[in-house]
């Protein structure tokens, strides 16, 4: 039972390059999330999705785009990477419901933009 | 969003109980309190959650005050593997908002 899997685990980009981070979950969860974590700080929500074909902005959405074409996958795109986007990115998923549901997290993608 | 306040750090002796406080004075009546932890920058791990009543599972106990303005996470017998950052979160709608958390160091 894989849970939440993130691909890739590590990546180094040059400023201006683009890339896509993939998150896949095998728990049939409706909700999926992308967070970023900078050194010494808590996680900040970038974008989230409450179902296939729907996405919404979180706290820090600028510079990122997302897509949820399949229920099990949530993609995070960086169109033109900047050094400020150097961070650890975490994906999470959960069952539906406003309350009383735990979120499961992936192991993170460590991205460095030089 | 309801905000939470946690001490930045605390130490605990191995084998002793660790009591982690959290203030959430602006919590509303239908908002749950969640606790997660993050070990060595891995993905956060769910510990426990509650609304009004005290809760216990195999990992920890959660004590919520009657006015719901604060709570305490209890790790009954801390081990070195419990060294982590612990996050107290009041869940709002679909999302979890993480603060800086409490860095707990368990010492032998």
Tab-separated table of C-alpha atoms in Angstrom:
chain	number	residue	atom	x	y	z
A	1	UNK	CA	0.000	0.000	0.000
A	2	UNK	CA	1.956	3.007	-1.311
A	3	UNK	CA	-0.210	5.831	0.091
A	4	UNK	CA	0.974	9.162	-1.331
A	5	UNK	CA	3.910	9.065	-3.745
A	6	UNK	CA	5.775	12.110	-5.008
A	7	UNK	CA	7.979	12.223	-8.097
A	8	UNK	CA	10.790	13.259	-8.289
A	9	UNK	CA	12.366	13.232	-4.821
A	10	UNK	CA	15.133	15.691	-5.715
A	11	UNK	CA	15.613	18.208	-8.511
A	12	UNK	CA	17.910	21.080	-9.375
A	13	UNK	CA	16.612	23.666	-11.843
A	14	UNK	CA	18.128	26.696	-13.457
A	15	UNK	CA	16.291	29.998	-13.152
A	16	UNK	CA	13.650	30.233	-15.846
A	17	UNK	CA	13.313	26.507	-16.437
A	18	UNK	CA	9.999	24.756	-16.048
A	19	UNK	CA	9.079	21.494	-14.411
A	20	UNK	CA	6.150	19.451	-13.147
A	21	UNK	CA	5.930	17.677	-9.804
A	22	UNK	CA	3.704	14.630	-9.730
A	23	UNK	CA	1.673	13.425	-6.762
A	24	UNK	CA	-0.133	10.100	-6.882
A	25	UNK	CA	-2.369	8.552	-4.223
A	26	UNK	CA	-3.885	5.087	-4.132
A	27	UNK	CA	-6.429	5.635	-1.347
A	28	UNK	CA	-9.249	6.942	-3.575
A	29	UNK	CA	-9.200	10.264	-1.726
A	30	UNK	CA	-11.226	13.164	-3.054
A	31	UNK	CA	-9.067	15.943	-1.634
A	32	UNK	CA	-5.483	16.627	-2.571
A	33	UNK	CA	-3.092	19.410	-1.545
A	34	UNK	CA	0.297	20.899	-2.399
A	35	UNK	CA	2.357	22.551	0.353
A	36	UNK	CA	5.807	24.077	0.434
A	37	UNK	CA	8.134	24.213	3.411
A	38	UNK	CA	11.041	26.605	3.720
A	39	UNK	CA	13.843	26.034	6.242
A	40	UNK	CA	12.724	26.422	9.854
A	41	UNK	CA	9.138	27.140	8.915
A	42	UNK	CA	5.846	25.327	8.879
A	43	UNK	CA	4.098	24.137	5.739
A	44	UNK	CA	2.256	26.673	3.586
A	45	UNK	CA	-0.601	25.684	1.287
A	46	UNK	CA	-0.005	26.417	-2.412
A	47	UNK	CA	-3.057	24.917	-4.133
A	48	UNK	CA	-5.622	22.281	-3.338
A	49	UNK	CA	-8.300	20.230	-5.070
A	50	UNK	CA	-11.591	18.906	-3.736
A	51	UNK	CA	-12.220	16.597	-6.669
A	52	UNK	CA	-11.255	15.564	-10.172
A	53	UNK	CA	-11.229	18.552	-12.503
A	54	UNK	CA	-11.355	21.160	-9.719
A	55	UNK	CA	-8.536	23.220	-8.171
A	56	UNK	CA	-8.326	26.211	-5.856
A	57	UNK	CA	-5.679	28.626	-4.592
A	58	UNK	CA	-4.147	28.337	-1.163
A	59	UNK	CA	-2.004	30.778	0.801
A	60	UNK	CA	0.939	31.101	-1.624
A	61	UNK	CA	-0.237	30.265	-5.186
A	62	UNK	CA	1.813	32.783	-7.198
A	63	UNK	CA	4.262	31.218	-9.638
A	64	UNK	CA	2.560	27.807	-9.574
A	65	UNK	CA	-0.156	26.062	-11.534
A	66	UNK	CA	-1.917	22.784	-10.845
A	67	UNK	CA	-4.084	20.232	-12.602
A	68	UNK	CA	-6.253	17.345	-11.409
A	69	UNK	CA	-7.207	15.462	-14.554
A	70	UNK	CA	-7.402	12.136	-12.768
A	71	UNK	CA	-8.678	11.557	-9.263
A	72	UNK	CA	-5.507	9.832	-8.164
A	73	UNK	CA	-3.065	12.418	-9.515
A	74	UNK	CA	-2.361	16.055	-8.644
A	75	UNK	CA	0.291	17.884	-10.667
A	76	UNK	CA	2.154	21.012	-9.579
A	77	UNK	CA	3.806	23.056	-12.326
A	78	UNK	CA	6.442	25.738	-12.227
A	79	UNK	CA	6.404	27.607	-15.545
A	80	UNK	CA	9.483	29.764	-14.939
A	81	UNK	CA	11.394	28.719	-11.852
A	82	UNK	CA	12.867	31.379	-9.553
A	83	UNK	CA	15.383	31.009	-6.688
A	84	UNK	CA	12.575	31.975	-4.271
A	85	UNK	CA	10.896	28.692	-5.178
A	86	UNK	CA	13.741	26.686	-3.672
A	87	UNK	CA	11.915	24.661	-1.068
A	88	UNK	CA	10.649	21.244	-0.041
A	89	UNK	CA	7.284	20.445	-1.596
A	90	UNK	CA	4.796	18.120	0.072
A	91	UNK	CA	1.678	16.608	-1.390
A	92	UNK	CA	-1.175	15.329	0.758
A	93	UNK	CA	-4.559	13.696	0.303
A	94	UNK	CA	-7.629	13.128	2.458
A	95	UNK	CA	-11.192	11.869	2.354
A	96	UNK	CA	-14.088	14.258	1.819
A	97	UNK	CA	-15.628	16.159	4.686
A	98	UNK	CA	-14.929	19.518	6.234
A	99	UNK	CA	-13.894	18.034	9.516
A	100	UNK	CA	-12.880	14.829	11.157
A	101	UNK	CA	-10.598	13.532	8.429
A	102	UNK	CA	-6.849	13.038	8.603
A	103	UNK	CA	-4.508	13.950	5.763
A	104	UNK	CA	-1.790	11.637	4.497
A	105	UNK	CA	1.444	13.208	3.281
A	106	UNK	CA	4.072	12.164	0.783
A	107	UNK	CA	7.774	12.176	1.586
A	108	UNK	CA	8.513	15.424	-0.183
A	109	UNK	CA	10.325	16.770	-3.234
A	110	UNK	CA	13.447	18.798	-2.555
A	111	UNK	CA	13.761	21.466	-5.236
A	112	UNK	CA	16.717	23.804	-5.667
A	113	UNK	CA	16.584	26.659	-8.181
A	114	UNK	CA	19.978	28.127	-9.049
B	1	UNK	CA	-8.632	31.039	10.341
B	2	UNK	CA	-8.313	30.132	13.992
B	3	UNK	CA	-4.703	30.654	15.069
B	4	UNK	CA	-2.721	28.418	17.363
B	5	UNK	CA	0.130	29.285	19.698
B	6	UNK	CA	2.739	26.735	20.739
B	7	UNK	CA	6.056	27.033	22.602
B	8	UNK	CA	8.945	26.954	20.119
B	9	UNK	CA	10.793	24.128	21.829
B	10	UNK	CA	10.835	21.734	24.759
B	11	UNK	CA	12.957	18.919	26.106
B	12	UNK	CA	11.758	15.648	27.557
B	13	UNK	CA	13.507	12.763	29.294
B	14	UNK	CA	13.218	9.358	27.666
B	15	UNK	CA	10.561	7.224	29.319
B	16	UNK	CA	8.771	10.193	30.840
B	17	UNK	CA	5.518	11.731	29.682
B	18	UNK	CA	5.762	14.702	27.321
B	19	UNK	CA	3.020	17.315	27.652
B	20	UNK	CA	2.755	19.668	24.687
B	21	UNK	CA	0.512	22.720	25.179
B	22	UNK	CA	-1.394	24.601	22.491
B	23	UNK	CA	-3.547	27.723	22.722
B	24	UNK	CA	-6.382	28.250	20.228
B	25	UNK	CA	-8.506	30.926	21.858
B	26	UNK	CA	-10.335	31.920	18.640
B	27	UNK	CA	-11.525	28.413	17.795
B	28	UNK	CA	-15.157	28.186	16.757
B	29	UNK	CA	-17.655	25.600	17.887
B	30	UNK	CA	-17.383	23.172	14.982
B	31	UNK	CA	-13.629	23.291	14.399
B	32	UNK	CA	-11.496	20.295	15.268
B	33	UNK	CA	-8.045	20.373	16.830
B	34	UNK	CA	-5.510	18.221	14.977
B	35	UNK	CA	-1.995	17.229	15.945
B	36	UNK	CA	0.687	16.211	13.441
B	37	UNK	CA	4.396	15.666	13.799
B	38	UNK	CA	7.304	15.886	11.379
B	39	UNK	CA	10.430	13.816	11.890
B	40	UNK	CA	13.686	14.828	10.164
B	41	UNK	CA	11.882	16.871	7.472
B	42	UNK	CA	9.859	13.855	6.367
B	43	UNK	CA	6.227	14.308	5.448
B	44	UNK	CA	4.009	15.229	8.422
B	45	UNK	CA	2.408	12.319	10.227
B	46	UNK	CA	-1.068	12.416	11.734
B	47	UNK	CA	-1.205	11.818	15.497
B	48	UNK	CA	-4.685	12.530	16.822
B	49	UNK	CA	-7.603	14.935	16.629
B	50	UNK	CA	-10.589	15.961	18.731
B	51	UNK	CA	-13.548	18.305	19.011
B	52	UNK	CA	-14.664	18.509	22.632
B	53	UNK	CA	-13.914	15.298	24.451
B	54	UNK	CA	-10.549	13.944	25.427
B	55	UNK	CA	-9.194	11.430	22.947
B	56	UNK	CA	-6.660	8.607	23.175
B	57	UNK	CA	-5.108	6.342	20.594
B	58	UNK	CA	-2.034	4.145	20.380
B	59	UNK	CA	0.257	7.126	19.888
B	60	UNK	CA	-0.977	9.808	22.265
B	61	UNK	CA	-3.734	11.402	24.306
B	62	UNK	CA	-5.401	14.724	23.608
B	63	UNK	CA	-6.850	16.795	26.433
B	64	UNK	CA	-9.097	19.704	25.396
B	65	UNK	CA	-10.200	22.246	27.994
B	66	UNK	CA	-13.903	22.693	28.606
B	67	UNK	CA	-13.920	26.138	26.960
B	68	UNK	CA	-11.937	24.644	24.020
B	69	UNK	CA	-9.469	27.519	24.062
B	70	UNK	CA	-6.483	25.285	24.689
B	71	UNK	CA	-5.379	21.679	24.477
B	72	UNK	CA	-2.515	19.425	25.518
B	73	UNK	CA	-0.991	16.557	23.598
B	74	UNK	CA	0.417	13.867	25.859
B	75	UNK	CA	3.022	11.353	24.736
B	76	UNK	CA	2.818	8.916	27.649
B	77	UNK	CA	6.284	7.348	27.472
B	78	UNK	CA	8.521	9.398	25.216
B	79	UNK	CA	11.241	7.596	23.256
B	80	UNK	CA	14.154	8.956	21.259
B	81	UNK	CA	12.128	8.296	18.110
B	82	UNK	CA	9.556	10.847	19.286
B	83	UNK	CA	12.045	13.671	18.667
B	84	UNK	CA	10.237	15.793	16.069
B	85	UNK	CA	8.413	19.031	15.362
B	86	UNK	CA	4.839	18.819	16.639
B	87	UNK	CA	2.122	20.902	15.027
B	88	UNK	CA	-1.172	21.858	16.658
B	89	UNK	CA	-3.696	22.789	13.970
B	90	UNK	CA	-7.263	23.997	13.970
B	91	UNK	CA	-8.737	22.676	10.787
B	92	UNK	CA	-10.670	25.202	8.687
B	93	UNK	CA	-12.858	23.820	5.911
B	94	UNK	CA	-10.782	21.708	3.529
B	95	UNK	CA	-7.346	22.735	4.604
B	96	UNK	CA	-4.809	22.407	7.378
B	97	UNK	CA	-2.837	25.558	8.235
B	98	UNK	CA	0.538	24.813	9.807
B	99	UNK	CA	2.316	27.169	12.193
B	100	UNK	CA	5.931	26.856	13.314
B	101	UNK	CA	5.140	24.044	15.782
B	102	UNK	CA	7.057	22.883	18.857
B	103	UNK	CA	10.432	21.222	18.427
B	104	UNK	CA	10.486	18.367	20.936
B	105	UNK	CA	13.826	16.814	21.812
B	106	UNK	CA	13.750	13.579	23.788
B	107	UNK	CA	16.992	13.018	25.703
B	108	UNK	CA	18.365	9.721	26.970
